[in-house]
Amino acid sequence: MFKATHVRSRAFFMRARRHRLWANCAGTAGAQIVELAITLPVLVGLWYGIFDFGQAFNLKQKLSDATREAARFASNQSTSDLTSTSTPQSILDVRNLVDSYLKANNVNPCGLGTSSGTQGPTYTWVFTATGCATGNLTLTINRGKIIAIGSGSNAVTLEATQVDLTYPYQWQFARVVKLIAPTATFSGPAQIPSTAIMPNIS
């Protein structure tokens, strides 16, 4: 009798102990903290990524507007001074227009307004502004861009102005990537390009 009661008591205590262990394992008291610790870096990275790409897209729009205005302005300028050995005044006016447009739209022109032009191929001048900490801004003005329209005997060529602008953009997302994954590599400043072409009127 005593032995049977002892066996039943022992079985009862073993079941009770297993129940307590299972209850402790199934508890959710600290689960929210663990979930937060895992998801918070991902959420911060996602937020920074959205913000950073939004900033880059906004900058791209401003650069597109600047090159379009510069090409429109340059295409209306006379080409009579383009044979000058120094940088022609009409080309300097285009450079100054881009510089003023960037300043008016709260974009650092990197010292473009004071940079000197280097003559490239025919009717092409290149300005390199080195005043940005993230890299160099490059403005290329080509007053002799040839555009072919149509094909065969109906082909027509037009002389146009092409303005190219590349701007150094430092991704802020790189800092967050280093926090989440210290061994990860992320490229440095990216060059955001913009191009506009307008047929020459003069």
PDB file of C-alpha atoms in Angstrom:
ATOM      1  CA  MET A   1       0.000   0.000   0.000  1.00  0.00           C
ATOM      2  CA  PHE A   2       2.713   2.404   1.019  1.00  0.00           C
ATOM      3  CA  LYS A   3       4.757   1.525  -2.055  1.00  0.00           C
ATOM      4  CA  ALA A   4       1.861   2.140  -4.478  1.00  0.00           C
ATOM      5  CA  THR A   5       1.089   5.503  -2.858  1.00  0.00           C
ATOM      6  CA  HIS A   6       4.760   6.481  -3.085  1.00  0.00           C
ATOM      7  CA  VAL A   7       4.884   5.630  -6.798  1.00  0.00           C
ATOM      8  CA  ARG A   8       1.734   7.646  -7.501  1.00  0.00           C
ATOM      9  CA  SER A   9       3.106  10.633  -5.530  1.00  0.00           C
ATOM     10  CA  ARG A  10       6.376  10.469  -7.394  1.00  0.00           C
ATOM     11  CA  ALA A  11       4.579  10.341 -10.768  1.00  0.00           C
ATOM     12  CA  PHE A  12       2.425  13.306  -9.712  1.00  0.00           C
ATOM     13  CA  PHE A  13       5.482  15.381  -8.757  1.00  0.00           C
ATOM     14  CA  MET A  14       7.257  14.480 -11.992  1.00  0.00           C
ATOM     15  CA  ARG A  15       4.227  15.604 -14.025  1.00  0.00           C
ATOM     16  CA  ALA A  16       4.001  18.807 -11.993  1.00  0.00           C
ATOM     17  CA  ARG A  17       7.692  19.486 -12.546  1.00  0.00           C
ATOM     18  CA  ARG A  18       7.387  18.919 -16.310  1.00  0.00           C
ATOM     19  CA  HIS A  19       4.377  21.240 -16.361  1.00  0.00           C
ATOM     20  CA  ARG A  20       6.328  23.984 -14.573  1.00  0.00           C
ATOM     21  CA  LEU A  21       9.288  23.626 -16.946  1.00  0.00           C
ATOM     22  CA  TRP A  22       7.001  23.775 -19.970  1.00  0.00           C
ATOM     23  CA  ALA A  23       5.234  26.841 -18.573  1.00  0.00           C
ATOM     24  CA  ASN A  24       8.586  28.580 -18.050  1.00  0.00           C
ATOM     25  CA  CYS A  25       9.704  27.755 -21.595  1.00  0.00           C
ATOM     26  CA  ALA A  26       6.405  28.908 -23.074  1.00  0.00           C
ATOM     27  CA  GLY A  27       6.420  32.233 -21.212  1.00  0.00           C
ATOM     28  CA  THR A  28       6.452  35.459 -23.273  1.00  0.00           C
ATOM     29  CA  ALA A  29       7.540  37.905 -20.592  1.00  0.00           C
ATOM     30  CA  GLY A  30      10.811  38.865 -22.373  1.00  0.00           C
ATOM     31  CA  ALA A  31       9.861  38.043 -25.948  1.00  0.00           C
ATOM     32  CA  GLN A  32       8.980  41.633 -26.828  1.00  0.00           C
ATOM     33  CA  ILE A  33      12.399  42.885 -25.732  1.00  0.00           C
ATOM     34  CA  VAL A  34      14.168  40.257 -27.827  1.00  0.00           C
ATOM     35  CA  GLU A  35      11.995  41.070 -30.845  1.00  0.00           C
ATOM     36  CA  LEU A  36      12.740  44.782 -30.430  1.00  0.00           C
ATOM     37  CA  ALA A  37      16.470  44.145 -30.158  1.00  0.00           C
ATOM     38  CA  ILE A  38      16.385  42.155 -33.405  1.00  0.00           C
ATOM     39  CA  THR A  39      14.097  44.396 -35.453  1.00  0.00           C
ATOM     40  CA  LEU A  40      15.249  47.862 -34.295  1.00  0.00           C
ATOM     41  CA  PRO A  41      18.516  47.903 -36.315  1.00  0.00           C
ATOM     42  CA  VAL A  42      16.608  46.720 -39.384  1.00  0.00           C
ATOM     43  CA  LEU A  43      13.976  49.449 -38.947  1.00  0.00           C
ATOM     44  CA  VAL A  44      16.642  52.128 -38.433  1.00  0.00           C
ATOM     45  CA  GLY A  45      18.485  50.940 -41.546  1.00  0.00           C
ATOM     46  CA  LEU A  46      15.254  50.942 -43.544  1.00  0.00           C
ATOM     47  CA  TRP A  47      14.398  54.472 -42.395  1.00  0.00           C
ATOM     48  CA  TYR A  48      17.879  55.759 -43.216  1.00  0.00           C
ATOM     49  CA  GLY A  49      17.765  54.069 -46.606  1.00  0.00           C
ATOM     50  CA  ILE A  50      14.441  55.668 -47.518  1.00  0.00           C
ATOM     51  CA  PHE A  51      15.643  59.080 -46.328  1.00  0.00           C
ATOM     52  CA  ASP A  52      18.990  58.774 -48.119  1.00  0.00           C
ATOM     53  CA  PHE A  53      17.544  57.649 -51.451  1.00  0.00           C
ATOM     54  CA  GLY A  54      14.946  60.423 -51.174  1.00  0.00           C
ATOM     55  CA  GLN A  55      17.724  62.988 -50.734  1.00  0.00           C
ATOM     56  CA  ALA A  56      19.620  61.575 -53.718  1.00  0.00           C
ATOM     57  CA  PHE A  57      16.487  61.648 -55.886  1.00  0.00           C
ATOM     58  CA  ASN A  58      15.788  65.251 -54.857  1.00  0.00           C
ATOM     59  CA  LEU A  59      19.369  66.217 -55.756  1.00  0.00           C
ATOM     60  CA  LYS A  60      19.038  64.456 -59.113  1.00  0.00           C
ATOM     61  CA  GLN A  61      15.938  66.540 -59.899  1.00  0.00           C
ATOM     62  CA  LYS A  62      17.754  69.778 -59.064  1.00  0.00           C
ATOM     63  CA  LEU A  63      20.727  68.798 -61.233  1.00  0.00           C
ATOM     64  CA  SER A  64      18.392  67.955 -64.123  1.00  0.00           C
ATOM     65  CA  ASP A  65      16.742  71.355 -63.845  1.00  0.00           C
ATOM     66  CA  ALA A  66      20.147  73.086 -63.696  1.00  0.00           C
ATOM     67  CA  THR A  67      21.476  71.351 -66.816  1.00  0.00           C
ATOM     68  CA  ARG A  68      18.246  71.980 -68.726  1.00  0.00           C
ATOM     69  CA  GLU A  69      18.325  75.705 -67.910  1.00  0.00           C
ATOM     70  CA  ALA A  70      22.024  75.887 -68.793  1.00  0.00           C
ATOM     71  CA  ALA A  71      21.512  74.113 -72.138  1.00  0.00           C
ATOM     72  CA  ARG A  72      18.555  76.354 -72.992  1.00  0.00           C
ATOM     73  CA  PHE A  73      20.558  79.467 -72.135  1.00  0.00           C
ATOM     74  CA  ALA A  74      23.702  78.325 -73.984  1.00  0.00           C
ATOM     75  CA  SER A  75      21.804  77.341 -77.141  1.00  0.00           C
ATOM     76  CA  ASN A  76      20.662  80.963 -77.460  1.00  0.00           C
ATOM     77  CA  GLN A  77      24.201  82.378 -77.196  1.00  0.00           C
ATOM     78  CA  SER A  78      26.289  83.402 -80.181  1.00  0.00           C
ATOM     79  CA  THR A  79      29.059  81.049 -81.279  1.00  0.00           C
ATOM     80  CA  SER A  80      31.211  83.903 -82.581  1.00  0.00           C
ATOM     81  CA  ASP A  81      33.462  83.936 -79.498  1.00  0.00           C
ATOM     82  CA  LEU A  82      34.080  80.181 -79.385  1.00  0.00           C
ATOM     83  CA  THR A  83      37.298  80.466 -81.393  1.00  0.00           C
ATOM     84  CA  SER A  84      38.956  82.393 -78.570  1.00  0.00           C
ATOM     85  CA  THR A  85      42.111  80.838 -77.108  1.00  0.00           C
ATOM     86  CA  SER A  86      40.882  81.508 -73.564  1.00  0.00           C
ATOM     87  CA  THR A  87      37.548  80.420 -72.118  1.00  0.00           C
ATOM     88  CA  PRO A  88      34.890  82.460 -73.996  1.00  0.00           C
ATOM     89  CA  GLN A  89      32.590  84.765 -72.061  1.00  0.00           C
ATOM     90  CA  SER A  90      29.502  82.922 -73.332  1.00  0.00           C
ATOM     91  CA  ILE A  91      30.835  79.692 -71.777  1.00  0.00           C
ATOM     92  CA  LEU A  92      31.647  81.479 -68.519  1.00  0.00           C
ATOM     93  CA  ASP A  93      28.076  82.807 -68.474  1.00  0.00           C
ATOM     94  CA  VAL A  94      26.757  79.243 -68.683  1.00  0.00           C
ATOM     95  CA  ARG A  95      29.052  78.210 -65.822  1.00  0.00           C
ATOM     96  CA  ASN A  96      27.837  81.156 -63.743  1.00  0.00           C
ATOM     97  CA  LEU A  97      24.212  80.261 -64.475  1.00  0.00           C
ATOM     98  CA  VAL A  98      24.706  76.709 -63.174  1.00  0.00           C
ATOM     99  CA  ASP A  99      26.536  78.042 -60.116  1.00  0.00           C
ATOM    100  CA  SER A 100      23.707  80.494 -59.326  1.00  0.00           C
ATOM    101  CA  TYR A 101      21.021  77.853 -59.914  1.00  0.00           C
ATOM    102  CA  LEU A 102      22.658  75.407 -57.499  1.00  0.00           C
ATOM    103  CA  LYS A 103      23.024  78.100 -54.832  1.00  0.00           C
ATOM    104  CA  ALA A 104      19.399  79.195 -55.240  1.00  0.00           C
ATOM    105  CA  ASN A 105      18.282  75.588 -54.683  1.00  0.00           C
ATOM    106  CA  ASN A 106      20.458  75.045 -51.588  1.00  0.00           C
ATOM    107  CA  VAL A 107      22.969  72.790 -53.350  1.00  0.00           C
ATOM    108  CA  ASN A 108      26.650  73.377 -52.621  1.00  0.00           C
ATOM    109  CA  PRO A 109      28.247  74.402 -55.961  1.00  0.00           C
ATOM    110  CA  CYS A 110      31.684  73.304 -54.662  1.00  0.00           C
ATOM    111  CA  GLY A 111      33.292  76.557 -55.883  1.00  0.00           C
ATOM    112  CA  LEU A 112      32.101  76.169 -59.470  1.00  0.00           C
ATOM    113  CA  GLY A 113      31.767  79.941 -59.938  1.00  0.00           C
ATOM    114  CA  THR A 114      35.520  80.463 -59.548  1.00  0.00           C
ATOM    115  CA  SER A 115      36.779  77.345 -61.346  1.00  0.00           C
ATOM    116  CA  SER A 116      38.595  77.778 -64.647  1.00  0.00           C
ATOM    117  CA  GLY A 117      37.638  75.890 -67.770  1.00  0.00           C
ATOM    118  CA  THR A 118      39.783  73.447 -69.699  1.00  0.00           C
ATOM    119  CA  GLN A 119      39.185  73.239 -73.426  1.00  0.00           C
ATOM    120  CA  GLY A 120      38.494  69.742 -74.693  1.00  0.00           C
ATOM    121  CA  PRO A 121      37.404  68.646 -78.173  1.00  0.00           C
ATOM    122  CA  THR A 122      35.971  71.229 -80.593  1.00  0.00           C
ATOM    123  CA  TYR A 123      33.716  73.737 -78.829  1.00  0.00           C
ATOM    124  CA  THR A 124      33.880  71.817 -75.538  1.00  0.00           C
ATOM    125  CA  TRP A 125      34.934  73.173 -72.143  1.00  0.00           C
ATOM    126  CA  VAL A 126      35.228  71.304 -68.859  1.00  0.00           C
ATOM    127  CA  PHE A 127      35.006  72.920 -65.415  1.00  0.00           C
ATOM    128  CA  THR A 128      36.094  70.921 -62.367  1.00  0.00           C
ATOM    129  CA  ALA A 129      35.109  72.309 -58.952  1.00  0.00           C
ATOM    130  CA  THR A 130      37.072  70.851 -56.044  1.00  0.00           C
ATOM    131  CA  GLY A 131      35.365  72.664 -53.163  1.00  0.00           C
ATOM    132  CA  CYS A 132      33.220  69.718 -51.986  1.00  0.00           C
ATOM    133  CA  ALA A 133      34.583  67.447 -49.263  1.00  0.00           C
ATOM    134  CA  THR A 134      32.900  64.429 -50.861  1.00  0.00           C
ATOM    135  CA  GLY A 135      34.523  64.760 -54.303  1.00  0.00           C
ATOM    136  CA  ASN A 136      34.668  66.905 -57.429  1.00  0.00           C
ATOM    137  CA  LEU A 137      31.804  68.509 -59.309  1.00  0.00           C
ATOM    138  CA  THR A 138      32.309  68.426 -63.072  1.00  0.00           C
ATOM    139  CA  LEU A 139      30.524  70.651 -65.601  1.00  0.00           C
ATOM    140  CA  THR A 140      31.025  69.967 -69.320  1.00  0.00           C
ATOM    141  CA  ILE A 141      29.669  72.363 -71.953  1.00  0.00           C
ATOM    142  CA  ASN A 142      29.709  71.187 -75.556  1.00  0.00           C
ATOM    143  CA  ARG A 143      28.497  73.857 -78.003  1.00  0.00           C
ATOM    144  CA  GLY A 144      29.218  71.698 -81.069  1.00  0.00           C
ATOM    145  CA  LYS A 145      27.123  68.596 -80.391  1.00  0.00           C
ATOM    146  CA  ILE A 146      25.886  67.118 -83.695  1.00  0.00           C
ATOM    147  CA  ILE A 147      22.483  65.448 -83.654  1.00  0.00           C
ATOM    148  CA  ALA A 148      21.377  63.250 -86.560  1.00  0.00           C
ATOM    149  CA  ILE A 149      17.628  63.143 -87.197  1.00  0.00           C
ATOM    150  CA  GLY A 150      16.146  60.621 -89.592  1.00  0.00           C
ATOM    151  CA  SER A 151      18.013  58.142 -91.777  1.00  0.00           C
ATOM    152  CA  GLY A 152      19.144  57.660 -95.341  1.00  0.00           C
ATOM    153  CA  SER A 153      18.496  60.476 -97.825  1.00  0.00           C
ATOM    154  CA  ASN A 154      16.100  62.124 -95.358  1.00  0.00           C
ATOM    155  CA  ALA A 155      18.729  62.440 -92.629  1.00  0.00           C
ATOM    156  CA  VAL A 156      19.171  65.918 -91.186  1.00  0.00           C
ATOM    157  CA  THR A 157      21.936  67.039 -88.827  1.00  0.00           C
ATOM    158  CA  LEU A 158      21.512  69.729 -86.225  1.00  0.00           C
ATOM    159  CA  GLU A 159      24.142  71.523 -84.205  1.00  0.00           C
ATOM    160  CA  ALA A 160      23.205  71.563 -80.540  1.00  0.00           C
ATOM    161  CA  THR A 161      24.499  72.356 -77.082  1.00  0.00           C
ATOM    162  CA  GLN A 162      25.015  69.561 -74.572  1.00  0.00           C
ATOM    163  CA  VAL A 163      25.521  70.292 -70.883  1.00  0.00           C
ATOM    164  CA  ASP A 164      26.726  67.483 -68.577  1.00  0.00           C
ATOM    165  CA  LEU A 165      26.888  67.845 -64.820  1.00  0.00           C
ATOM    166  CA  THR A 166      28.164  65.247 -62.344  1.00  0.00           C
ATOM    167  CA  TYR A 167      27.816  65.856 -58.622  1.00  0.00           C
ATOM    168  CA  PRO A 168      29.460  63.944 -55.736  1.00  0.00           C
ATOM    169  CA  TYR A 169      26.887  62.576 -53.284  1.00  0.00           C
ATOM    170  CA  GLN A 170      27.926  60.962 -50.001  1.00  0.00           C
ATOM    171  CA  TRP A 171      25.518  58.190 -49.010  1.00  0.00           C
ATOM    172  CA  GLN A 172      24.497  58.549 -45.344  1.00  0.00           C
ATOM    173  CA  PHE A 173      23.317  54.939 -45.467  1.00  0.00           C
ATOM    174  CA  ALA A 174      26.964  53.847 -45.348  1.00  0.00           C
ATOM    175  CA  ARG A 175      27.173  54.889 -41.678  1.00  0.00           C
ATOM    176  CA  VAL A 176      24.155  52.797 -40.741  1.00  0.00           C
ATOM    177  CA  VAL A 177      25.499  49.793 -42.627  1.00  0.00           C
ATOM    178  CA  LYS A 178      28.678  50.012 -40.552  1.00  0.00           C
ATOM    179  CA  LEU A 179      26.614  50.009 -37.331  1.00  0.00           C
ATOM    180  CA  ILE A 180      24.568  46.992 -38.349  1.00  0.00           C
ATOM    181  CA  ALA A 181      27.399  45.044 -39.987  1.00  0.00           C
ATOM    182  CA  PRO A 182      30.855  46.413 -39.040  1.00  0.00           C
ATOM    183  CA  THR A 183      32.657  44.210 -41.572  1.00  0.00           C
ATOM    184  CA  ALA A 184      30.407  45.228 -44.487  1.00  0.00           C
ATOM    185  CA  THR A 185      31.872  47.354 -47.266  1.00  0.00           C
ATOM    186  CA  PHE A 186      29.906  50.209 -48.794  1.00  0.00           C
ATOM    187  CA  SER A 187      31.055  52.406 -51.646  1.00  0.00           C
ATOM    188  CA  GLY A 188      32.008  55.998 -50.961  1.00  0.00           C
ATOM    189  CA  PRO A 189      30.612  59.080 -52.681  1.00  0.00           C
ATOM    190  CA  ALA A 190      28.569  58.411 -55.802  1.00  0.00           C
ATOM    191  CA  GLN A 191      28.660  60.648 -58.862  1.00  0.00           C
ATOM    192  CA  ILE A 192      25.107  61.658 -59.768  1.00  0.00           C
ATOM    193  CA  PRO A 193      25.010  62.578 -63.480  1.00  0.00           C
ATOM    194  CA  SER A 194      22.675  64.846 -65.409  1.00  0.00           C
ATOM    195  CA  THR A 195      22.592  65.716 -69.123  1.00  0.00           C
ATOM    196  CA  ALA A 196      20.577  68.132 -71.254  1.00  0.00           C
ATOM    197  CA  ILE A 197      20.710  68.836 -75.015  1.00  0.00           C
ATOM    198  CA  MET A 198      19.177  71.788 -76.848  1.00  0.00           C
ATOM    199  CA  PRO A 199      19.467  72.677 -80.582  1.00  0.00           C
ATOM    200  CA  ASN A 200      21.491  75.834 -81.165  1.00  0.00           C
ATOM    201  CA  ILE A 201      19.390  78.819 -82.183  1.00  0.00           C
ATOM    202  CA  SER A 202      22.260  81.200 -82.907  1.00  0.00           C
TER     203      SER A 202
END
